[in-house]
GROMACS .gro file of N, CA and C in nm:
model
  318
    1CYS      N    1  11.024  11.796 -13.636
    1CYS     CA    2  11.150  11.809 -13.706
    1CYS      C    3  11.208  11.670 -13.727
    2ASP      N    4  11.188  11.618 -13.844
    2ASP     CA    5  11.229  11.481 -13.874
    2ASP      C    6  11.352  11.474 -13.963
    3SER      N    7  11.396  11.587 -14.017
    3SER     CA    8  11.502  11.580 -14.117
    3SER      C    9  11.610  11.684 -14.089
    4PHE      N   10  11.729  11.635 -14.063
    4PHE     CA   11  11.846  11.721 -14.051
    4PHE      C   12  11.939  11.681 -14.164
    5ARG      N   13  11.977  11.778 -14.246
    5ARG     CA   14  12.054  11.747 -14.366
    5ARG      C   15  12.190  11.815 -14.364
    6ALA      N   16  12.295  11.737 -14.389
    6ALA     CA   17  12.429  11.793 -14.397
    6ALA      C   18  12.465  11.826 -14.542
    7GLN      N   19  12.385  11.780 -14.637
    7GLN     CA   20  12.403  11.812 -14.778
    7GLN      C   21  12.274  11.878 -14.827
    8ASN      N   22  12.286  11.960 -14.931
    8ASN     CA   23  12.170  12.029 -14.989
    8ASN      C   24  12.092  12.107 -14.883
    9ASN      N   25  12.164  12.175 -14.797
    9ASN     CA   26  12.104  12.253 -14.689
    9ASN      C   27  12.154  12.397 -14.706
   10GLU      N   28  12.066  12.483 -14.755
   10GLU     CA   29  12.106  12.621 -14.786
   10GLU      C   30  12.155  12.697 -14.663
   11ALA      N   31  12.092  12.676 -14.549
   11ALA     CA   32  12.134  12.745 -14.426
   11ALA      C   33  12.274  12.700 -14.386
   12LEU      N   34  12.302  12.572 -14.398
   12LEU     CA   35  12.435  12.521 -14.365
   12LEU      C   36  12.539  12.573 -14.462
   13GLU      N   37  12.506  12.576 -14.591
   13GLU     CA   38  12.601  12.627 -14.691
   13GLU      C   39  12.631  12.775 -14.667
   14LEU      N   40  12.529  12.854 -14.635
   14LEU     CA   41  12.549  12.995 -14.602
   14LEU      C   42  12.638  13.009 -14.479
   15SER      N   43  12.611  12.928 -14.378
   15SER     CA   44  12.691  12.932 -14.255
   15SER      C   45  12.837  12.897 -14.282
   16LYS      N   46  12.859  12.794 -14.363
   16LYS     CA   47  12.998  12.755 -14.395
   16LYS      C   48  13.070  12.867 -14.470
   17ALA      N   49  13.001  12.928 -14.567
   17ALA     CA   50  13.062  13.038 -14.643
   17ALA      C   51  13.095  13.155 -14.552
   18LEU      N   52  13.004  13.189 -14.463
   18LEU     CA   53  13.026  13.300 -14.370
   18LEU      C   54  13.143  13.271 -14.277
   19ALA      N   55  13.146  13.150 -14.221
   19ALA     CA   56  13.256  13.113 -14.131
   19ALA      C   57  13.390  13.114 -14.205
   20ASN      N   58  13.392  13.064 -14.328
   20ASN     CA   59  13.517  13.062 -14.406
   20ASN      C   60  13.562  13.204 -14.439
   21GLU      N   61  13.469  13.289 -14.480
   21GLU     CA   62  13.503  13.427 -14.515
   21GLU      C   63  13.561  13.502 -14.396
   22LEU      N   64  13.503  13.481 -14.278
   22LEU     CA   65  13.546  13.552 -14.159
   22LEU      C   66  13.653  13.478 -14.080
   23GLU      N   67  13.689  13.358 -14.129
   23GLU     CA   68  13.789  13.274 -14.062
   23GLU      C   69  13.750  13.249 -13.916
   24LEU      N   70  13.623  13.211 -13.897
   24LEU     CA   71  13.569  13.180 -13.766
   24LEU      C   72  13.524  13.035 -13.762
   25PRO      N   73  13.524  12.974 -13.644
   25PRO     CA   74  13.476  12.836 -13.634
   25PRO      C   75  13.324  12.832 -13.657
   26LEU      N   76  13.278  12.718 -13.703
   26LEU     CA   77  13.135  12.697 -13.724
   26LEU      C   78  13.088  12.585 -13.632
   27VAL      N   79  12.982  12.613 -13.560
   27VAL     CA   80  12.919  12.512 -13.473
   27VAL      C   81  12.771  12.509 -13.508
   28VAL      N   82  12.720  12.391 -13.532
   28VAL     CA   83  12.579  12.373 -13.565
   28VAL      C   84  12.505  12.320 -13.443
   29LEU      N   85  12.394  12.383 -13.412
   29LEU     CA   86  12.307  12.339 -13.304
   29LEU      C   87  12.185  12.272 -13.366
   30ALA      N   88  12.165  12.144 -13.334
   30ALA     CA   89  12.044  12.073 -13.375
   30ALA      C   90  11.951  12.071 -13.255
   31HIS      N   91  11.844  12.146 -13.263
   31HIS     CA   92  11.753  12.161 -13.150
   31HIS      C   93  11.626  12.080 -13.176
   32ILE      N   94  11.591  11.996 -13.080
   32ILE     CA   95  11.471  11.913 -13.090
   32ILE      C   96  11.376  11.950 -12.976
   33ASP      N   97  11.254  11.988 -13.010
   33ASP     CA   98  11.153  12.015 -12.908
   33ASP      C   99  11.078  11.884 -12.884
   34LEU      N  100  11.107  11.821 -12.773
   34LEU     CA  101  11.050  11.690 -12.744
   34LEU      C  102  10.899  11.693 -12.727
   35ARG      N  103  10.844  11.809 -12.701
   35ARG     CA  104  10.698  11.818 -12.688
   35ARG      C  105  10.628  11.780 -12.818
   36LEU      N  106  10.698  11.794 -12.930
   36LEU     CA  107  10.640  11.757 -13.059
   36LEU      C  108  10.627  11.606 -13.075
   37PHE      N  109  10.691  11.530 -12.987
   37PHE     CA  110  10.693  11.385 -13.000
   37PHE      C  111  10.616  11.314 -12.889
   38GLN      N  112  10.531  11.386 -12.818
   38GLN     CA  113  10.459  11.326 -12.706
   38GLN      C  114  10.371  11.210 -12.748
   39GLN      N  115  10.316  11.216 -12.866
   39GLN     CA  116  10.229  11.108 -12.914
   39GLN      C  117  10.300  11.018 -13.015
   40ALA      N  118  10.429  11.038 -13.032
   40ALA     CA  119  10.504  10.962 -13.133
   40ALA      C  120  10.529  10.819 -13.087
   41SER      N  121  10.541  10.731 -13.184
   41SER     CA  122  10.575  10.593 -13.154
   41SER      C  123  10.723  10.583 -13.121
   42LYS      N  124  10.760  10.476 -13.053
   42LYS     CA  125  10.903  10.453 -13.024
   42LYS      C  126  10.982  10.447 -13.153
   43ARG      N  127  10.927  10.383 -13.254
   43ARG     CA  128  10.996  10.369 -13.382
   43ARG      C  129  11.027  10.506 -13.442
   44HIS      N  130  10.930  10.597 -13.437
   44HIS     CA  131  10.950  10.731 -13.492
   44HIS      C  132  11.058  10.806 -13.414
   45VAL      N  133  11.054  10.797 -13.282
   45VAL     CA  134  11.155  10.864 -13.199
   45VAL      C  135  11.293  10.807 -13.229
   46TYR      N  136  11.305  10.675 -13.239
   46TYR     CA  137  11.434  10.614 -13.276
   46TYR      C  138  11.482  10.666 -13.411
   47PHE      N  139  11.390  10.674 -13.508
   47PHE     CA  140  11.424  10.723 -13.642
   47PHE      C  141  11.483  10.864 -13.635
   48VAL      N  142  11.418  10.951 -13.559
   48VAL     CA  143  11.465  11.090 -13.546
   48VAL      C  144  11.602  11.094 -13.479
   49LEU      N  145  11.619  11.019 -13.370
   49LEU     CA  146  11.747  11.019 -13.298
   49LEU      C  147  11.859  10.960 -13.383
   50GLU      N  148  11.829  10.856 -13.460
   50GLU     CA  149  11.931  10.800 -13.550
   50GLU      C  150  11.969  10.902 -13.657
   51GLY      N  151  11.870  10.974 -13.709
   51GLY     CA  152  11.897  11.077 -13.809
   51GLY      C  153  11.985  11.189 -13.754
   52ILE      N  154  11.960  11.226 -13.630
   52ILE     CA  155  12.043  11.329 -13.567
   52ILE      C  156  12.187  11.280 -13.552
   53ALA      N  157  12.204  11.154 -13.513
   53ALA     CA  158  12.339  11.098 -13.498
   53ALA      C  159  12.412  11.098 -13.632
   54GLU      N  160  12.342  11.062 -13.739
   54GLU     CA  161  12.402  11.063 -13.873
   54GLU      C  162  12.437  11.206 -13.916
   55PHE      N  163  12.349  11.300 -13.885
   55PHE     CA  164  12.371  11.441 -13.916
   55PHE      C  165  12.497  11.491 -13.845
   56GLU      N  166  12.507  11.461 -13.716
   56GLU     CA  167  12.623  11.504 -13.638
   56GLU      C  168  12.752  11.443 -13.694
   57GLU      N  169  12.747  11.316 -13.730
   57GLU     CA  170  12.865  11.250 -13.787
   57GLU      C  171  12.907  11.314 -13.919
   58ALA      N  172  12.809  11.346 -14.003
   58ALA     CA  173  12.839  11.410 -14.132
   58ALA      C  174  12.900  11.548 -14.111
   59LEU      N  175  12.852  11.621 -14.013
   59LEU     CA  176  12.910  11.753 -13.984
   59LEU      C  177  13.054  11.739 -13.936
   60LEU      N  178  13.076  11.647 -13.844
   60LEU     CA  179  13.211  11.627 -13.791
   60LEU      C  180  13.308  11.586 -13.902
   61GLU      N  181  13.262  11.506 -13.998
   61GLU     CA  182  13.346  11.467 -14.112
   61GLU      C  183  13.385  11.588 -14.197
   62GLN      N  184  13.302  11.693 -14.195
   62GLN     CA  185  13.331  11.817 -14.268
   62GLN      C  186  13.410  11.917 -14.184
   63GLY      N  187  13.445  11.876 -14.061
   63GLY     CA  188  13.519  11.965 -13.973
   63GLY      C  189  13.432  12.069 -13.906
   64ILE      N  190  13.303  12.042 -13.897
   64ILE     CA  191  13.208  12.135 -13.837
   64ILE      C  192  13.170  12.084 -13.699
   65GLY      N  193  13.176  12.173 -13.600
   65GLY     CA  194  13.134  12.135 -13.467
   65GLY      C  195  12.984  12.114 -13.462
   66ALA      N  196  12.941  12.022 -13.377
   66ALA     CA  197  12.798  11.993 -13.367
   66ALA      C  198  12.756  11.981 -13.222
   67CYS      N  199  12.636  12.030 -13.194
   67CYS     CA  200  12.579  12.022 -13.060
   67CYS      C  201  12.432  11.985 -13.078
   68VAL      N  202  12.389  11.882 -13.007
   68VAL     CA  203  12.249  11.841 -13.013
   68VAL      C  204  12.183  11.881 -12.883
   69ARG      N  205  12.067  11.944 -12.893
   69ARG     CA  206  11.995  11.993 -12.776
   69ARG      C  207  11.854  11.938 -12.776
   70LEU      N  208  11.816  11.868 -12.671
   70LEU     CA  209  11.681  11.814 -12.655
   70LEU      C  210  11.609  11.892 -12.546
   71ASP      N  211  11.494  11.950 -12.578
   71ASP     CA  212  11.417  12.029 -12.481
   71ASP      C  213  11.273  11.983 -12.477
   72PRO      N  214  11.204  11.990 -12.371
   72PRO     CA  215  11.257  11.977 -12.234
   72PRO      C  216  11.274  11.830 -12.200
   73ALA      N  217  11.337  11.801 -12.089
   73ALA     CA  218  11.353  11.662 -12.045
   73ALA      C  219  11.216  11.609 -12.004
   74GLN      N  220  11.173  11.500 -12.063
   74GLN     CA  221  11.043  11.441 -12.030
   74GLN      C  222  11.030  11.305 -12.096
   75GLU      N  223  10.922  11.235 -12.066
   75GLU     CA  224  10.893  11.108 -12.130
   75GLU      C  225  10.839  11.135 -12.270
   76VAL      N  226  10.893  11.065 -12.370
   76VAL     CA  227  10.849  11.084 -12.507
   76VAL      C  228  10.828  10.947 -12.570
   77GLY      N  229  10.711  10.922 -12.619
   77GLY     CA  230  10.685  10.798 -12.692
   77GLY      C  231  10.725  10.674 -12.615
   78GLY      N  232  10.713  10.677 -12.482
   78GLY     CA  233  10.751  10.563 -12.401
   78GLY      C  234  10.899  10.556 -12.370
   79LEU      N  235  10.977  10.651 -12.421
   79LEU     CA  236  11.121  10.653 -12.398
   79LEU      C  237  11.154  10.763 -12.300
   80SER      N  238  11.252  10.743 -12.217
   80SER     CA  239  11.299  10.850 -12.130
   80SER      C  240  11.416  10.916 -12.201
   81VAL      N  241  11.394  11.034 -12.253
   81VAL     CA  242  11.497  11.107 -12.326
   81VAL      C  243  11.537  11.226 -12.242
   82LEU      N  244  11.664  11.237 -12.206
   82LEU     CA  245  11.709  11.344 -12.119
   82LEU      C  246  11.752  11.465 -12.200
   83GLY      N  247  11.697  11.579 -12.164
   83GLY     CA  248  11.739  11.706 -12.219
   83GLY      C  249  11.802  11.787 -12.107
   84ASP      N  250  11.829  11.911 -12.132
   84ASP     CA  251  11.889  11.998 -12.032
   84ASP      C  252  11.800  12.118 -12.013
   85GLU      N  253  11.735  12.127 -11.897
   85GLU     CA  254  11.640  12.235 -11.874
   85GLU      C  255  11.708  12.367 -11.837
   86ASN      N  256  11.835  12.367 -11.799
   86ASN     CA  257  11.900  12.487 -11.747
   86ASN      C  258  11.961  12.577 -11.854
   87GLU      N  259  12.006  12.520 -11.963
   87GLU     CA  260  12.065  12.601 -12.069
   87GLU      C  261  11.958  12.622 -12.175
   88ASN      N  262  11.965  12.736 -12.243
   88ASN     CA  263  11.870  12.757 -12.351
   88ASN      C  264  11.943  12.797 -12.477
   89VAL      N  265  11.870  12.801 -12.587
   89VAL     CA  266  11.932  12.831 -12.716
   89VAL      C  267  11.994  12.970 -12.715
   90VAL      N  268  11.929  13.066 -12.650
   90VAL     CA  269  11.984  13.202 -12.643
   90VAL      C  270  12.122  13.198 -12.578
   91GLY      N  271  12.137  13.121 -12.470
   91GLY     CA  272  12.266  13.108 -12.404
   91GLY      C  273  12.370  13.046 -12.495
   92PHE      N  274  12.328  12.946 -12.573
   92PHE     CA  275  12.418  12.880 -12.666
   92PHE      C  276  12.471  12.980 -12.769
   93CYS      N  277  12.386  13.072 -12.813
   93CYS     CA  278  12.421  13.166 -12.919
   93CYS      C  279  12.477  13.298 -12.869
   94ALA      N  280  12.487  13.314 -12.738
   94ALA     CA  281  12.522  13.444 -12.680
   94ALA      C  282  12.654  13.500 -12.731
   95LYS      N  283  12.752  13.416 -12.760
   95LYS     CA  284  12.883  13.465 -12.802
   95LYS      C  285  12.907  13.447 -12.952
   96ALA      N  286  12.802  13.411 -13.025
   96ALA     CA  287  12.815  13.388 -13.169
   96ALA      C  288  12.830  13.520 -13.243
   97TRP      N  289  12.909  13.520 -13.349
   97TRP     CA  290  12.921  13.637 -13.434
   97TRP      C  291  12.796  13.650 -13.519
   98ALA      N  292  12.742  13.534 -13.561
   98ALA     CA  293  12.620  13.532 -13.642
   98ALA      C  294  12.542  13.406 -13.609
   99VAL      N  295  12.411  13.412 -13.629
   99VAL     CA  296  12.324  13.297 -13.611
   99VAL      C  297  12.243  13.280 -13.739
  100VAL      N  298  12.251  13.163 -13.799
  100VAL     CA  299  12.174  13.130 -13.919
  100VAL      C  300  12.080  13.018 -13.880
  101THR      N  301  11.953  13.034 -13.911
  101THR     CA  302  11.856  12.931 -13.875
  101THR      C  303  11.796  12.865 -13.997
  102ASP      N  304  11.741  12.747 -13.975
  102ASP     CA  305  11.678  12.671 -14.080
  102ASP      C  306  11.557  12.601 -14.023
  103ARG      N  307  11.450  12.599 -14.095
  103ARG     CA  308  11.334  12.522 -14.054
  103ARG      C  309  11.357  12.379 -14.098
  104PRO      N  310  11.299  12.283 -14.025
  104PRO     CA  311  11.313  12.144 -14.068
  104PRO      C  312  11.258  12.124 -14.208
  105HIS      N  313  11.327  12.042 -14.284
  105HIS     CA  314  11.283  12.011 -14.421
  105HIS      C  315  11.158  11.925 -14.411
  106GLN      N  316  11.052  11.966 -14.479
  106GLN     CA  317  10.926  11.891 -14.473
  106GLN      C  318  10.880  11.852 -14.609
   0.00000   0.00000   0.00000
């Protein structure tokens, strides 16, 4: 998952419309499976993490809550990236009125 988009993202637009219609808050979860980056270069990992930071900033500028989740905690591409092994996506979504998902743009 190399691309998180705050513009031209159909899942995000659907989520915003749904939240606005129901007058509910919108929170976006950006989930990264670190196992996909075990053989990645440091440069690639930095690129992905910088993209996530930009994505989160763009969401916050739109008044959308953002949460970044890295799973599982382990060494990736020579970097020590900490995730949280105790919480899972199901727990994050447990109190949601709706869940809209999107596959990474490829």
